[in-house]
Structure formats: C-alpha cells, structure tokens
Coordinates of C-alpha atoms in Angstrom, one line a residue:
M1 CA -12.8 48.3 -232.7
A2 CA -15.7 47.1 -235.2
T3 CA -19.0 48.2 -234.4
L4 CA -21.7 45.5 -234.5
L5 CA -23.2 46.6 -238.3
D6 CA -20.0 46.0 -239.3
R7 CA -19.3 42.7 -238.2
R8 CA -23.0 41.9 -239.4
L9 CA -22.0 42.9 -242.8
V10 CA -19.0 40.9 -242.6
S11 CA -20.7 37.9 -241.2
S12 CA -23.2 37.9 -244.3
F13 CA -20.2 38.2 -246.6
L14 CA -19.2 35.2 -244.8
D15 CA -22.4 33.3 -245.2
F16 CA -21.8 34.0 -249.0
L17 CA -18.3 32.8 -249.3
Q18 CA -19.3 29.7 -247.5
E19 CA -22.2 29.2 -250.0
V20 CA -19.8 29.7 -252.6
I21 CA -17.4 26.8 -251.3
R22 CA -20.8 24.5 -250.3
T23 CA -21.4 24.6 -254.1
K24 CA -18.0 24.3 -255.6
S25 CA -18.9 27.1 -258.1
L26 CA -15.3 27.8 -258.0
P27 CA -11.8 25.4 -259.1
G28 CA -10.6 23.5 -255.9
D29 CA -7.4 25.9 -255.7
K30 CA -9.6 28.8 -255.6
N31 CA -11.8 27.3 -252.8
E32 CA -8.8 27.0 -250.7
A33 CA -8.3 30.9 -251.3
I34 CA -11.5 31.5 -250.1
E35 CA -11.4 29.1 -247.0
V36 CA -8.5 31.0 -246.0
A37 CA -10.0 34.5 -246.3
V38 CA -12.9 33.1 -244.3
Q39 CA -10.7 32.3 -241.6
V40 CA -8.5 35.8 -241.7
L41 CA -12.0 37.8 -241.6
R42 CA -13.9 35.6 -238.9
T43 CA -10.7 36.2 -236.7
A44 CA -10.1 39.9 -237.6
F45 CA -13.8 40.6 -236.9
D46 CA -14.1 38.3 -234.1
I47 CA -17.0 36.5 -235.9
D48 CA -18.6 33.8 -233.8
T49 CA -20.8 31.8 -236.0
S50 CA -23.3 30.9 -232.9
D51 CA -23.7 34.7 -232.3
E52 CA -27.4 35.6 -232.8
T53 CA -27.2 39.3 -232.9
L54 CA -25.0 38.7 -236.1
R55 CA -27.8 36.9 -238.1
T56 CA -29.8 38.5 -240.4
N57 CA -33.1 37.8 -242.2
V58 CA -32.1 38.3 -246.0
S59 CA -28.7 37.1 -247.7
L60 CA -26.2 39.7 -249.2
S61 CA -26.9 38.5 -252.4
S62 CA -30.4 39.1 -252.3
L63 CA -29.5 42.8 -250.8
F64 CA -27.2 43.2 -253.9
E65 CA -29.7 41.7 -256.2
Q66 CA -32.6 44.5 -254.8
A67 CA -30.1 47.3 -254.9
I68 CA -29.4 46.7 -258.4
A69 CA -32.9 46.5 -259.2
D70 CA -33.7 49.6 -257.3
S71 CA -31.2 51.4 -259.2
K72 CA -33.0 51.2 -262.5
T73 CA -36.7 52.9 -263.8
D74 CA -39.6 51.5 -262.3
E75 CA -41.0 51.5 -265.8
V76 CA -40.6 48.6 -268.3
P77 CA -41.4 48.7 -271.5
E78 CA -44.4 46.3 -272.7
E79 CA -42.1 44.5 -275.4
V80 CA -39.5 44.0 -272.4
K81 CA -42.4 42.5 -270.3
Q82 CA -43.3 40.3 -273.4
K83 CA -39.6 38.7 -273.6
A84 CA -39.4 38.3 -269.8
E85 CA -43.0 36.6 -270.0
V86 CA -41.3 33.9 -272.8
L87 CA -38.7 33.3 -270.9
K88 CA -40.6 32.5 -267.9
N89 CA -42.9 30.2 -270.0
E90 CA -40.0 28.5 -271.0
G91 CA -38.5 28.0 -267.4
N92 CA -42.1 26.3 -266.6
D93 CA -41.7 23.9 -269.4
F94 CA -38.2 22.9 -268.1
M95 CA -40.0 22.5 -264.6
N96 CA -42.5 20.3 -266.3
F97 CA -39.8 17.8 -267.8
G98 CA -37.8 18.0 -264.2
V99 CA -34.8 20.2 -265.7
Y100 CA -34.6 22.2 -262.8
D101 CA -31.3 23.6 -263.5
A102 CA -32.5 25.2 -266.7
A103 CA -35.4 26.3 -265.4
V104 CA -33.6 28.2 -262.8
Q105 CA -31.6 30.0 -266.0
K106 CA -34.9 30.8 -267.4
Y107 CA -36.2 32.5 -264.6
T108 CA -33.3 34.2 -263.9
A109 CA -32.9 35.7 -267.3
A110 CA -36.9 37.0 -267.0
I111 CA -35.9 38.4 -263.9
E112 CA -32.9 40.5 -265.3
L113 CA -35.7 42.0 -267.5
Y114 CA -38.4 42.3 -265.4
R115 CA -38.6 42.0 -261.5
C116 CA -42.1 40.2 -261.5
P117 CA -42.9 38.7 -258.2
I118 CA -44.1 35.4 -259.9
Y119 CA -41.0 35.0 -261.5
Y120 CA -39.1 35.0 -258.3
C121 CA -41.7 32.6 -256.7
N122 CA -41.3 30.2 -259.6
R123 CA -37.3 30.4 -259.6
A124 CA -37.8 29.8 -255.8
A125 CA -39.6 26.3 -256.6
A126 CA -37.1 25.3 -258.9
L127 CA -34.4 26.0 -256.3
S128 CA -36.2 23.8 -253.7
K129 CA -36.0 21.0 -256.3
L130 CA -32.7 21.3 -256.5
G131 CA -32.1 21.4 -252.7
E132 CA -31.2 25.1 -252.6
H133 CA -33.4 26.1 -249.8
M134 CA -32.0 29.2 -248.7
K135 CA -31.5 30.7 -252.1
A136 CA -35.2 29.8 -252.5
L137 CA -36.2 31.3 -249.2
D138 CA -34.5 34.7 -250.5
D139 CA -36.4 34.4 -253.5
C140 CA -39.6 34.2 -251.8
K141 CA -38.7 37.1 -249.7
V142 CA -38.2 39.7 -252.6
A143 CA -41.3 38.1 -254.2
V144 CA -43.5 39.0 -251.1
S145 CA -41.7 42.5 -250.9
L146 CA -42.6 42.9 -254.7
D147 CA -46.5 41.8 -253.6
P148 CA -47.2 41.6 -250.3
A149 CA -50.5 39.8 -250.8
Y150 CA -48.8 37.2 -253.0
C151 CA -50.4 34.2 -251.1
K152 CA -48.2 31.4 -253.1
A153 CA -45.3 33.1 -252.3
Y154 CA -46.0 32.8 -248.9
G155 CA -46.6 29.2 -249.5
R156 CA -43.2 28.5 -250.6
M157 CA -41.5 30.5 -248.1
G158 CA -43.2 28.2 -245.7
L159 CA -41.7 25.3 -247.8
A160 CA -38.2 26.6 -247.6
Y161 CA -38.5 27.1 -243.8
F162 CA -39.7 23.8 -243.3
N163 CA -37.1 22.0 -245.1
L164 CA -34.2 24.1 -243.3
G165 CA -35.5 22.8 -240.1
M166 CA -36.7 26.2 -239.1
Y167 CA -40.0 24.9 -238.3
A168 CA -41.8 27.8 -236.1
D169 CA -40.7 30.3 -239.0
A170 CA -42.6 27.7 -241.5
A171 CA -45.7 27.7 -239.3
E172 CA -46.0 31.4 -239.3
T173 CA -45.6 31.8 -242.7
Y174 CA -48.0 29.2 -243.5
K175 CA -50.3 31.1 -241.6
K176 CA -49.6 34.3 -243.4
A177 CA -50.6 32.3 -246.4
Y178 CA -53.6 30.8 -245.3
E179 CA -54.8 34.5 -244.1
L180 CA -54.6 35.5 -247.5
D181 CA -56.2 32.4 -249.2
P182 CA -58.5 30.8 -246.9
S183 CA -59.8 28.7 -249.7
N184 CA -56.2 26.8 -250.0
E185 CA -56.4 23.9 -247.3
S186 CA -53.2 22.9 -248.0
F187 CA -51.8 26.1 -246.2
L188 CA -53.7 25.2 -243.1
C189 CA -52.4 21.6 -243.3
N190 CA -49.0 22.6 -243.7
M191 CA -49.2 25.0 -241.0
R192 CA -50.5 22.4 -238.4
L193 CA -47.8 20.2 -239.8
A194 CA -45.1 22.9 -239.3
E195 CA -46.5 23.9 -235.6
N196 CA -46.3 19.7 -234.7
K197 CA -42.7 20.1 -235.9
A198 CA -41.8 23.1 -234.3
S199 CA -43.4 21.3 -230.7
S200 CA -41.3 18.0 -231.3
Q201 CA -38.3 20.2 -232.0
Q202 CA -38.7 22.4 -228.9
S203 CA -39.5 19.0 -226.8
S204 CA -36.5 16.9 -228.1
T205 CA -34.3 20.2 -227.2
R206 CA -35.8 20.2 -223.4
D207 CA -34.9 16.8 -223.4
A208 CA -31.9 16.7 -224.4
N209 CA -31.0 19.5 -222.3
G210 CA -32.4 17.7 -219.3
W211 CA -29.9 14.9 -219.8
R212 CA -26.9 17.0 -219.2
P213 CA -27.2 18.0 -215.8
A214 CA -28.1 14.2 -214.6
L215 CA -24.7 13.3 -216.4
T216 CA -22.9 16.0 -215.1
A217 CA -24.1 15.4 -211.5
L218 CA -23.6 11.4 -212.0
F219 CA -20.1 11.9 -212.7
N220 CA -19.1 14.6 -210.0
S221 CA -20.8 12.0 -207.8
P222 CA -17.9 11.1 -205.6
A223 CA -19.8 7.8 -204.5
F224 CA -20.2 7.2 -208.2
M225 CA -16.6 7.6 -209.0
Q226 CA -15.7 5.4 -206.1
T227 CA -17.7 2.6 -207.3
I228 CA -16.1 2.5 -210.8
Y229 CA -12.6 2.6 -209.1
N230 CA -13.9 0.0 -207.0
L231 CA -15.0 -2.2 -209.8
S232 CA -11.7 -1.6 -211.9
Q233 CA -10.1 -3.5 -209.2
L234 CA -12.0 -6.3 -209.2
P235 CA -10.0 -9.3 -210.6
S236 CA -12.8 -10.6 -212.7
V237 CA -13.3 -7.0 -214.2
Q238 CA -9.5 -6.8 -215.3
S239 CA -9.7 -10.4 -216.3
L240 CA -12.5 -9.5 -218.9
M241 CA -10.7 -6.0 -220.0
A242 CA -7.3 -8.0 -220.8
S243 CA -9.2 -10.4 -222.4
L244 CA -11.1 -8.0 -224.6
G245 CA -7.8 -6.3 -225.2
N246 CA -6.1 -9.6 -226.7
R247 CA -8.7 -10.7 -228.4
S248 CA -9.1 -7.3 -229.8
E249 CA -5.4 -7.2 -231.0
G250 CA -5.2 -10.8 -232.1
G251 CA -8.6 -10.8 -234.1
G252 CA -10.2 -13.3 -231.9
D253 CA -13.4 -15.1 -232.2
V254 CA -16.7 -12.6 -232.6
N255 CA -19.0 -14.7 -230.3
Q256 CA -16.7 -14.9 -227.8
N257 CA -16.1 -11.0 -227.7
I258 CA -19.5 -10.5 -227.4
S259 CA -19.8 -13.1 -224.5
A260 CA -17.3 -11.3 -222.7
I261 CA -18.7 -7.9 -223.3
L262 CA -22.1 -9.0 -221.9
E263 CA -20.7 -10.7 -219.2
L264 CA -19.2 -7.2 -218.6
V265 CA -22.1 -5.3 -218.9
Q266 CA -23.7 -7.9 -216.5
L267 CA -21.4 -7.7 -213.8
L268 CA -21.6 -3.8 -214.1
S269 CA -25.5 -4.0 -213.8
Q270 CA -25.1 -6.1 -210.4
T271 CA -22.5 -3.8 -208.9
F272 CA -24.8 -0.5 -209.3
D273 CA -27.8 -2.5 -208.4
L274 CA -25.9 -3.3 -205.0
N275 CA -23.9 -0.1 -204.6
N276 CA -26.8 2.7 -205.9
P277 CA -30.5 0.6 -207.0
N278 CA -31.8 4.0 -207.7
L279 CA -29.3 5.1 -210.1
A280 CA -31.7 3.9 -213.2
E281 CA -34.8 5.5 -211.7
N282 CA -33.0 8.9 -211.2
I283 CA -31.4 9.0 -214.8
F284 CA -34.4 7.4 -216.7
S285 CA -37.1 9.3 -214.8
P286 CA -40.4 10.4 -216.8
S287 CA -39.4 14.1 -215.9
R288 CA -36.5 13.5 -218.7
T289 CA -38.3 11.7 -221.4
E290 CA -41.8 13.9 -221.1
G291 CA -42.5 14.9 -224.8
S292 CA -40.6 12.3 -226.7
N293 CA -43.8 11.0 -228.4
E294 CA -45.2 13.7 -230.1
A295 CA -45.7 14.5 -233.7
G296 CA -44.5 11.3 -235.3
N297 CA -44.3 10.4 -238.8
T298 CA -41.4 12.2 -239.6
S299 CA -40.6 10.0 -242.5
T300 CA -43.2 11.4 -244.5
E301 CA -43.8 14.9 -243.7
N302 CA -41.2 16.4 -246.0
S303 CA -42.8 14.7 -249.1
N304 CA -46.1 15.7 -247.9
A305 CA -45.0 19.2 -247.9
N306 CA -43.6 19.1 -251.1
E307 CA -46.8 17.8 -252.4
K308 CA -49.0 20.6 -250.9
N309 CA -46.8 23.7 -251.7
G310 CA -48.0 24.5 -255.4
F311 CA -45.0 22.9 -257.2
H312 CA -47.4 21.4 -259.4
D313 CA -49.0 24.2 -260.8
V314 CA -45.9 26.4 -261.0
N315 CA -46.7 26.3 -265.2
K316 CA -50.0 28.2 -264.1
E317 CA -48.2 31.6 -263.5

C-alpha cells in the first residue's frame, strides 16, 4: 500500500498535470492522454482531491526548479549577473507596455542565469497580470526563501493568496509584509481588507451549513410530506399542473404561464399557512442569517488590492 508521502508526491504530480491541461500548453490529443493518465494515477493511488492531508504548500515544479538551482554553484560571475540584470530590465520594459507574456519570458531567462529574489518577485507580478495566481504564489515563496526580509515579495504573495480566494493566508502574509515595512500603509490596508474577506467567507460558510440541517429536517418531517401529498391531490393543484404542462409542450402564452405559476405559489403559501404557520419562521430565523451583511464592496476589493500591491513600481527593481 502506498505511504502518505507517496500519495502526496503523486497528488502534487497530478496538480502539475491538471495545470498542463488547464493552460492547454499541449495539443488537444496530448491533453486527452494526460486526462487518462490523471484518472489512472488517481485510482491507483487512491487520491481524493478533497483530502487535506495530501496538500502541500509548494508546487512540484517550484520544488524541481529549486533542486536544479541548488545543484549549481552559489558563486555567479559578475558578468553573468550583468546579463541577467539586462534581461530583467527588458522584462520591466515589457511590463510597462503591458506585454506580460514577454515580461515572463525575460524574467525567466534572467532567473536561469542568476537566482535573484527580485527576478522571482517581478515574474510573480507579470504572472498575476496574466491571471496565473498559483504560479505567482510559487515565485513569491521562492523569493522569500532566498530573502526572508523581502517585504515586497510578501506583499505580492498576499495578492496571490487574495486572488485565489485564500483570504486568511492573504491577511497573514500582508501582516508579515507590514511588519517588515511599517511605513507601507498599503500592506496594512490590504491586510485589513483580507481579514474582512476572510471573516465574510467564514460567515458565508456557517450560513450555508446552517441551511442544510433545516432543509433535511423539513423533508424528513412526516407532517410536511403529508401536507405535500394532500396538496398534490387537490383538484385545483392537479388542474394547474396539467395546464402548465400543456402550455409548456405547446408553447403557450408566457403571461398565462406566469399567471398560472403565481396562482400555484399562492395556493402553496395558503396551504402552509394553514397547516404550519411557523414554517417560514423556523427556516428563516435570524440565527441562520447572522453575519450575512459583513464586509461589503466586494466588487471593488480585487481592483483595490491590485492597485496597492506594488505592480506599478516593478521597474524600480
């Protein structure tokens, strides 16, 4: 039987294959072969995508890149560093013109010559612009591993977490960035923004979970099911349902269909009011909607975070 370490390794490899499929970096027939391989490996190693114990903090590709880099000599000749700096500056120029694919290529070429944390951080900025937030996160993690005091890398890592919907992680990362650079108010602002989103996310989860027991209890209630059955036997309801079915098959008049639906809803409401007047109160009680109004303005939060993460000054590095 495969060990947990084996399964975590296979799970990371499957994540890599899924990324290849998602980005369509291979021809269509090749993607089909990869999809088959994913299913085979998932079955063979009993991989459940919802199993939290199989998750890792870094991607397989970033670990591979790190291992290759570690095998190289630590000393990089000055002339090689200068070539890498030229490539980085060219990447910055592409960023300024909004040509993000080309910027990624330039930063990658610079990294191949010299593993500078600034290059990883700049490439993360370009990847974020392309919507490649997981790859941006990986680059930020490499950057802070090379320079643990690199506050801008933590800031961009926070943005990557935010865009991935991992708001609690984003808040912690922005907090670290602010601790390293207390003069940067944008880190503090983004930390609070991420904290609000994390709180809202938790409230939404609690709210959604609160509905399930209520609905389960409702449909397991003999009284409720008996009421539904009795209602379905009423000639008026049967007539309405038959009328709706005939109009649906024959096209029918839209206004007449709506009128029939409203009449059915009204009849349902009257029936439940008579048989169970507390039904609505039990389902829509305040305890099930608590926290639903937290952390508004979600339509502008992503744009605010993008404006404050430091993309605009990428050319200064």
